[in-house]
């Protein structure tokens, strides 16, 4: 009996020791997992902070697709669907070739296209009555009023903002903006003397259709180069401002504000 009691006592002690060791192992594993999670969280926050400090061209904080407004227009410009984007580029190139290379006139082209379309539909509709087939279903085209109103409002806002900018420049409020606008108009005049309006529009279309997709592909390299270029421009502008621009008298409205 005494031996049996001793065996029971030893088994109870062993079971208690096992429970204590299991509990200690569980606490250590949980603490190690918590420390790992803390390390992961700190590393992710550090990575996010480092990413936030990266210079982006024009202060961009969103992806290129979001900056372009998202949706189908952004998909078209960024070549998400290569067939549709390629078709638009081919159509624009064909129009430029028709008017610039083949010297086709706009009114002549519109007249010929409308004559061909109307003649085809007229003959098809009359032929369907003789062969007992349903005539072509021509959809009814209407321009929605809301769309026209929204476009007019957007144009009105942009035009008024442009007039306000020109007014500020004319009153001598912002010298930096004056230099930027003057340089842009000078470049535009040089381009206008080299090519006509249609060719210039086609060049602008090509730039808008190719630069965003290339920038999205190589944005890290472009942003790094842009950061260096902006630093150099700011340095040279500070030198020019200190030597020349600061000596130019300001406009009367700016002095009143000060």
mmCIF file of C-alpha atoms in Angstrom:
data_model
loop_
_atom_site.group_PDB
_atom_site.id
_atom_site.type_symbol
_atom_site.label_atom_id
_atom_site.label_comp_id
_atom_site.label_asym_id
_atom_site.label_seq_id
_atom_site.Cartn_x
_atom_site.Cartn_y
_atom_site.Cartn_z
ATOM 1 C CA UNK A 1 0.000 0.000 0.000
ATOM 2 C CA UNK A 2 2.813 2.434 0.885
ATOM 3 C CA UNK A 3 4.532 1.723 -2.438
ATOM 4 C CA UNK A 4 1.250 2.288 -4.297
ATOM 5 C CA UNK A 5 0.750 5.659 -2.568
ATOM 6 C CA UNK A 6 4.303 6.710 -3.387
ATOM 7 C CA UNK A 7 3.775 5.831 -7.066
ATOM 8 C CA UNK A 8 0.562 7.892 -7.150
ATOM 9 C CA UNK A 9 2.339 10.819 -5.499
ATOM 10 C CA UNK A 10 5.190 10.639 -8.023
ATOM 11 C CA UNK A 11 2.754 10.523 -10.955
ATOM 12 C CA UNK A 12 0.908 13.568 -9.614
ATOM 13 C CA UNK A 13 4.189 15.465 -9.284
ATOM 14 C CA UNK A 14 5.230 14.501 -12.820
ATOM 15 C CA UNK A 15 1.920 15.673 -14.250
ATOM 16 C CA UNK A 16 2.201 18.983 -12.410
ATOM 17 C CA UNK A 17 5.747 19.481 -13.686
ATOM 18 C CA UNK A 18 4.622 18.739 -17.255
ATOM 19 C CA UNK A 19 1.835 21.298 -17.011
ATOM 20 C CA UNK A 20 4.217 23.935 -15.646
ATOM 21 C CA UNK A 21 6.745 23.304 -18.431
ATOM 22 C CA UNK A 22 4.032 23.405 -21.099
ATOM 23 C CA UNK A 23 2.793 26.698 -19.721
ATOM 24 C CA UNK A 24 6.308 28.143 -19.709
ATOM 25 C CA UNK A 25 6.891 27.021 -23.323
ATOM 26 C CA UNK A 26 3.558 28.505 -24.388
ATOM 27 C CA UNK A 27 4.344 31.856 -22.775
ATOM 28 C CA UNK A 28 7.776 31.973 -24.397
ATOM 29 C CA UNK A 29 6.381 31.109 -27.829
ATOM 30 C CA UNK A 30 3.640 33.722 -27.512
ATOM 31 C CA UNK A 31 6.147 36.354 -26.412
ATOM 32 C CA UNK A 32 8.441 35.457 -29.313
ATOM 33 C CA UNK A 33 5.546 35.648 -31.770
ATOM 34 C CA UNK A 34 4.564 39.029 -30.350
ATOM 35 C CA UNK A 35 8.128 40.258 -30.703
ATOM 36 C CA UNK A 36 8.198 38.986 -34.301
ATOM 37 C CA UNK A 37 4.944 40.809 -35.000
ATOM 38 C CA UNK A 38 6.353 43.965 -33.458
ATOM 39 C CA UNK A 39 9.453 43.650 -35.625
ATOM 40 C CA UNK A 40 7.338 43.124 -38.732
ATOM 41 C CA UNK A 41 5.146 46.089 -37.852
ATOM 42 C CA UNK A 42 8.121 48.341 -37.243
ATOM 43 C CA UNK A 43 9.798 47.223 -40.471
ATOM 44 C CA UNK A 44 6.617 47.803 -42.474
ATOM 45 C CA UNK A 45 6.141 51.253 -40.929
ATOM 46 C CA UNK A 46 9.771 52.083 -41.657
ATOM 47 C CA UNK A 47 9.330 50.928 -45.251
ATOM 48 C CA UNK A 48 6.189 53.029 -45.588
ATOM 49 C CA UNK A 49 7.980 56.067 -44.168
ATOM 50 C CA UNK A 50 10.909 55.551 -46.541
ATOM 51 C CA UNK A 51 8.515 55.195 -49.469
ATOM 52 C CA UNK A 52 6.766 58.404 -48.462
ATOM 53 C CA UNK A 53 10.075 60.267 -48.506
ATOM 54 C CA UNK A 54 10.782 59.260 -52.135
ATOM 55 C CA UNK A 55 10.603 62.233 -54.506
ATOM 56 C CA UNK A 56 7.794 62.023 -57.037
ATOM 57 C CA UNK A 57 7.598 64.191 -60.122
ATOM 58 C CA UNK A 58 5.196 67.151 -59.738
ATOM 59 C CA UNK A 59 4.452 66.079 -56.149
ATOM 60 C CA UNK A 60 2.591 62.953 -57.243
ATOM 61 C CA UNK A 61 1.178 60.936 -54.327
ATOM 62 C CA UNK A 62 -1.085 58.546 -56.263
ATOM 63 C CA UNK A 63 -0.382 56.012 -59.020
ATOM 64 C CA UNK A 64 -0.289 57.300 -62.580
ATOM 65 C CA UNK A 65 -3.607 55.598 -63.358
ATOM 66 C CA UNK A 66 -5.318 57.467 -60.502
ATOM 67 C CA UNK A 67 -3.675 60.767 -61.459
ATOM 68 C CA UNK A 68 -5.120 60.456 -64.975
ATOM 69 C CA UNK A 69 -8.603 60.095 -63.484
ATOM 70 C CA UNK A 70 -8.938 56.325 -63.632
ATOM 71 C CA UNK A 71 -11.579 54.559 -65.668
ATOM 72 C CA UNK A 72 -11.546 53.910 -69.398
ATOM 73 C CA UNK A 73 -9.708 57.089 -70.487
ATOM 74 C CA UNK A 74 -6.768 56.244 -68.201
ATOM 75 C CA UNK A 75 -6.823 52.635 -69.435
ATOM 76 C CA UNK A 76 -6.709 53.939 -72.994
ATOM 77 C CA UNK A 77 -3.754 56.277 -72.397
ATOM 78 C CA UNK A 78 -1.806 53.692 -70.369
ATOM 79 C CA UNK A 79 -2.368 50.945 -72.972
ATOM 80 C CA UNK A 80 -4.217 48.549 -70.664
ATOM 81 C CA UNK A 81 -5.937 47.161 -73.753
ATOM 82 C CA UNK A 82 -3.332 47.202 -76.497
ATOM 83 C CA UNK A 83 -5.805 46.502 -79.313
ATOM 84 C CA UNK A 84 -8.055 49.477 -78.495
ATOM 85 C CA UNK A 85 -5.144 51.831 -77.812
ATOM 86 C CA UNK A 86 -3.405 50.719 -80.994
ATOM 87 C CA UNK A 87 -6.621 51.265 -82.962
ATOM 88 C CA UNK A 88 -6.944 54.833 -81.634
ATOM 89 C CA UNK A 89 -3.314 55.551 -82.512
ATOM 90 C CA UNK A 90 -3.794 54.089 -86.001
ATOM 91 C CA UNK A 91 -6.935 56.198 -86.510
ATOM 92 C CA UNK A 92 -5.174 59.398 -85.454
ATOM 93 C CA UNK A 93 -2.252 58.582 -87.742
ATOM 94 C CA UNK A 94 -4.615 57.907 -90.648
ATOM 95 C CA UNK A 95 -6.357 61.260 -90.115
ATOM 96 C CA UNK A 96 -3.020 63.061 -90.024
ATOM 97 C CA UNK A 97 -1.895 61.317 -93.226
ATOM 98 C CA UNK A 98 -5.163 62.174 -94.984
ATOM 99 C CA UNK A 99 -5.046 65.878 -94.173
ATOM 100 C CA UNK A 100 -1.321 66.549 -94.052
ATOM 101 C CA UNK A 101 0.336 64.152 -96.488
ATOM 102 C CA UNK A 102 -2.479 63.576 -99.005
ATOM 103 C CA UNK A 103 -3.736 67.165 -98.515
ATOM 104 C CA UNK A 104 -7.355 66.098 -98.114
ATOM 105 C CA UNK A 105 -9.701 68.865 -96.922
ATOM 106 C CA UNK A 106 -11.983 68.451 -93.930
ATOM 107 C CA UNK A 107 -15.230 69.464 -95.636
ATOM 108 C CA UNK A 108 -14.481 67.237 -98.622
ATOM 109 C CA UNK A 109 -13.775 64.268 -96.377
ATOM 110 C CA UNK A 110 -16.928 64.805 -94.314
ATOM 111 C CA UNK A 111 -19.029 65.178 -97.480
ATOM 112 C CA UNK A 112 -17.673 62.002 -99.069
ATOM 113 C CA UNK A 113 -18.074 59.983 -95.862
ATOM 114 C CA UNK A 114 -21.667 61.158 -95.347
ATOM 115 C CA UNK A 115 -22.591 60.479 -98.979
ATOM 116 C CA UNK A 116 -21.144 56.973 -98.801
ATOM 117 C CA UNK A 117 -22.855 56.188 -95.486
ATOM 118 C CA UNK A 118 -26.256 57.539 -96.498
ATOM 119 C CA UNK A 119 -26.153 55.823 -99.891
ATOM 120 C CA UNK A 120 -25.266 52.487 -98.283
ATOM 121 C CA UNK A 121 -28.075 52.737 -95.706
ATOM 122 C CA UNK A 122 -30.615 53.923 -98.296
ATOM 123 C CA UNK A 123 -29.877 51.085 -100.718
ATOM 124 C CA UNK A 124 -29.785 48.515 -97.915
ATOM 125 C CA UNK A 125 -33.153 49.640 -96.518
ATOM 126 C CA UNK A 126 -34.801 49.492 -99.939
ATOM 127 C CA UNK A 127 -33.200 46.168 -100.818
ATOM 128 C CA UNK A 128 -34.559 44.588 -97.634
ATOM 129 C CA UNK A 129 -38.144 45.130 -98.832
ATOM 130 C CA UNK A 130 -37.493 43.072 -101.977
ATOM 131 C CA UNK A 131 -35.740 40.164 -100.277
ATOM 132 C CA UNK A 132 -38.196 40.054 -97.354
ATOM 133 C CA UNK A 133 -35.667 40.859 -94.654
ATOM 134 C CA UNK A 134 -35.876 43.299 -91.787
ATOM 135 C CA UNK A 135 -34.410 46.726 -92.525
ATOM 136 C CA UNK A 136 -31.279 47.843 -90.654
ATOM 137 C CA UNK A 137 -31.840 49.045 -87.133
ATOM 138 C CA UNK A 138 -30.416 52.561 -87.095
ATOM 139 C CA UNK A 139 -30.037 53.756 -83.487
ATOM 140 C CA UNK A 140 -31.373 57.135 -82.486
ATOM 141 C CA UNK A 141 -28.499 59.396 -81.489
ATOM 142 C CA UNK A 142 -29.113 62.159 -78.959
ATOM 143 C CA UNK A 143 -26.647 64.334 -77.092
ATOM 144 C CA UNK A 144 -27.588 64.391 -73.383
ATOM 145 C CA UNK A 145 -28.116 67.824 -71.917
ATOM 146 C CA UNK A 146 -26.258 67.027 -68.672
ATOM 147 C CA UNK A 147 -23.099 66.090 -70.550
ATOM 148 C CA UNK A 148 -23.058 69.357 -72.498
ATOM 149 C CA UNK A 149 -23.726 71.377 -69.328
ATOM 150 C CA UNK A 150 -20.900 69.641 -67.439
ATOM 151 C CA UNK A 151 -18.459 70.177 -70.310
ATOM 152 C CA UNK A 152 -19.464 73.841 -70.550
ATOM 153 C CA UNK A 153 -18.986 74.303 -66.797
ATOM 154 C CA UNK A 154 -15.561 72.688 -66.880
ATOM 155 C CA UNK A 155 -14.477 74.836 -69.824
ATOM 156 C CA UNK A 156 -15.834 77.945 -68.128
ATOM 157 C CA UNK A 157 -13.880 77.179 -64.944
ATOM 158 C CA UNK A 158 -10.612 76.562 -66.808
ATOM 159 C CA UNK A 159 -11.008 79.657 -69.009
ATOM 160 C CA UNK A 160 -11.752 81.867 -66.003
ATOM 161 C CA UNK A 161 -8.736 80.468 -64.163
ATOM 162 C CA UNK A 162 -6.553 81.204 -67.199
ATOM 163 C CA UNK A 163 -7.876 84.781 -67.377
ATOM 164 C CA UNK A 164 -7.200 85.216 -63.651
ATOM 165 C CA UNK A 165 -3.630 83.972 -64.099
ATOM 166 C CA UNK A 166 -3.039 86.349 -67.015
ATOM 167 C CA UNK A 167 -4.484 89.213 -64.976
ATOM 168 C CA UNK A 168 -2.158 88.478 -62.051
ATOM 169 C CA UNK A 169 0.825 88.366 -64.398
ATOM 170 C CA UNK A 170 -0.186 91.607 -66.100
ATOM 171 C CA UNK A 171 -0.419 93.360 -62.707
ATOM 172 C CA UNK A 172 3.082 92.241 -61.732
ATOM 173 C CA UNK A 173 2.089 89.953 -58.876
ATOM 174 C CA UNK A 174 4.145 86.872 -59.699
ATOM 175 C CA UNK A 175 7.450 87.179 -61.570
ATOM 176 C CA UNK A 176 8.130 83.451 -61.586
ATOM 177 C CA UNK A 177 4.773 82.691 -63.190
ATOM 178 C CA UNK A 178 5.395 85.447 -65.754
ATOM 179 C CA UNK A 179 8.700 83.875 -66.788
ATOM 180 C CA UNK A 180 7.115 80.412 -67.066
ATOM 181 C CA UNK A 181 4.207 81.662 -69.202
ATOM 182 C CA UNK A 182 6.509 83.753 -71.396
ATOM 183 C CA UNK A 183 8.811 80.779 -71.988
ATOM 184 C CA UNK A 184 5.834 78.538 -72.807
ATOM 185 C CA UNK A 185 4.401 81.029 -75.287
ATOM 186 C CA UNK A 186 7.807 81.456 -76.903
ATOM 187 C CA UNK A 187 8.181 77.687 -77.347
ATOM 188 C CA UNK A 188 4.653 77.562 -78.776
ATOM 189 C CA UNK A 189 5.472 80.310 -81.268
ATOM 190 C CA UNK A 190 8.644 78.489 -82.361
ATOM 191 C CA UNK A 191 6.707 75.257 -82.872
ATOM 192 C CA UNK A 192 3.996 77.137 -84.766
ATOM 193 C CA UNK A 193 6.566 78.531 -87.182
ATOM 194 C CA UNK A 194 7.968 75.042 -87.827
ATOM 195 C CA UNK A 195 4.677 73.177 -88.442
ATOM 196 C CA UNK A 196 0.983 73.851 -88.897
ATOM 197 C CA UNK A 197 -1.792 73.376 -86.349
ATOM 198 C CA UNK A 198 -2.704 69.843 -87.455
ATOM 199 C CA UNK A 199 0.857 68.549 -87.216
ATOM 200 C CA UNK A 200 1.300 70.263 -83.841
ATOM 201 C CA UNK A 201 -1.920 68.664 -82.581
ATOM 202 C CA UNK A 202 -0.733 65.257 -83.792
ATOM 203 C CA UNK A 203 2.627 65.711 -82.043
ATOM 204 C CA UNK A 204 0.847 66.666 -78.797
ATOM 205 C CA UNK A 205 -1.392 63.604 -79.179
ATOM 206 C CA UNK A 206 1.628 61.335 -79.620
ATOM 207 C CA UNK A 207 3.314 62.840 -76.562
ATOM 208 C CA UNK A 208 0.202 62.426 -74.401
ATOM 209 C CA UNK A 209 -0.294 58.905 -75.728
ATOM 210 C CA UNK A 210 3.247 57.640 -75.129
ATOM 211 C CA UNK A 211 4.833 59.620 -72.271
ATOM 212 C CA UNK A 212 2.432 58.488 -69.480
ATOM 213 C CA UNK A 213 2.865 54.785 -70.229
ATOM 214 C CA UNK A 214 6.647 55.153 -70.397
ATOM 215 C CA UNK A 215 6.664 57.141 -67.165
ATOM 216 C CA UNK A 216 4.557 54.482 -65.434
ATOM 217 C CA UNK A 217 7.046 51.834 -66.553
ATOM 218 C CA UNK A 218 10.216 53.716 -65.545
ATOM 219 C CA UNK A 219 8.846 56.048 -62.848
ATOM 220 C CA UNK A 220 11.637 55.362 -60.320
ATOM 221 C CA UNK A 221 14.382 56.368 -62.741
ATOM 222 C CA UNK A 222 12.457 59.380 -64.037
ATOM 223 C CA UNK A 223 11.653 60.590 -60.513
ATOM 224 C CA UNK A 224 15.302 60.309 -59.464
ATOM 225 C CA UNK A 225 16.394 62.296 -62.523
ATOM 226 C CA UNK A 226 13.607 64.822 -61.947
ATOM 227 C CA UNK A 227 14.711 65.351 -58.357
ATOM 228 C CA UNK A 228 18.254 66.171 -59.475
ATOM 229 C CA UNK A 229 16.973 68.462 -62.226
ATOM 230 C CA UNK A 230 14.660 70.328 -59.838
ATOM 231 C CA UNK A 231 17.482 70.830 -57.350
ATOM 232 C CA UNK A 232 19.690 72.303 -60.078
ATOM 233 C CA UNK A 233 16.893 74.544 -61.358
ATOM 234 C CA UNK A 234 16.138 75.834 -57.865
ATOM 235 C CA UNK A 235 19.810 76.551 -57.318
ATOM 236 C CA UNK A 236 20.137 78.513 -60.562
ATOM 237 C CA UNK A 237 16.840 80.305 -59.981
ATOM 238 C CA UNK A 238 18.025 81.378 -56.508
ATOM 239 C CA UNK A 239 21.198 82.813 -58.058
ATOM 240 C CA UNK A 240 19.265 84.667 -60.786
ATOM 241 C CA UNK A 241 16.715 85.890 -58.263
ATOM 242 C CA UNK A 242 19.410 87.210 -55.948
ATOM 243 C CA UNK A 243 21.376 88.988 -58.685
ATOM 244 C CA UNK A 244 18.663 90.280 -61.020
ATOM 245 C CA UNK A 245 15.023 89.475 -60.227
ATOM 246 C CA UNK A 246 15.024 90.798 -56.666
ATOM 247 C CA UNK A 247 16.158 94.203 -57.978
ATOM 248 C CA UNK A 248 13.110 94.584 -60.243
ATOM 249 C CA UNK A 249 10.411 96.767 -58.599
ATOM 250 C CA UNK A 250 7.230 94.923 -57.685
ATOM 251 C CA UNK A 251 3.759 95.749 -58.914
ATOM 252 C CA UNK A 252 1.606 98.272 -57.034
ATOM 253 C CA UNK A 253 -1.006 95.704 -55.916
ATOM 254 C CA UNK A 254 1.637 93.470 -54.397
ATOM 255 C CA UNK A 255 3.074 96.382 -52.425
ATOM 256 C CA UNK A 256 -0.392 97.216 -51.111
ATOM 257 C CA UNK A 257 -0.866 93.657 -49.896
ATOM 258 C CA UNK A 258 2.446 93.715 -48.109
#
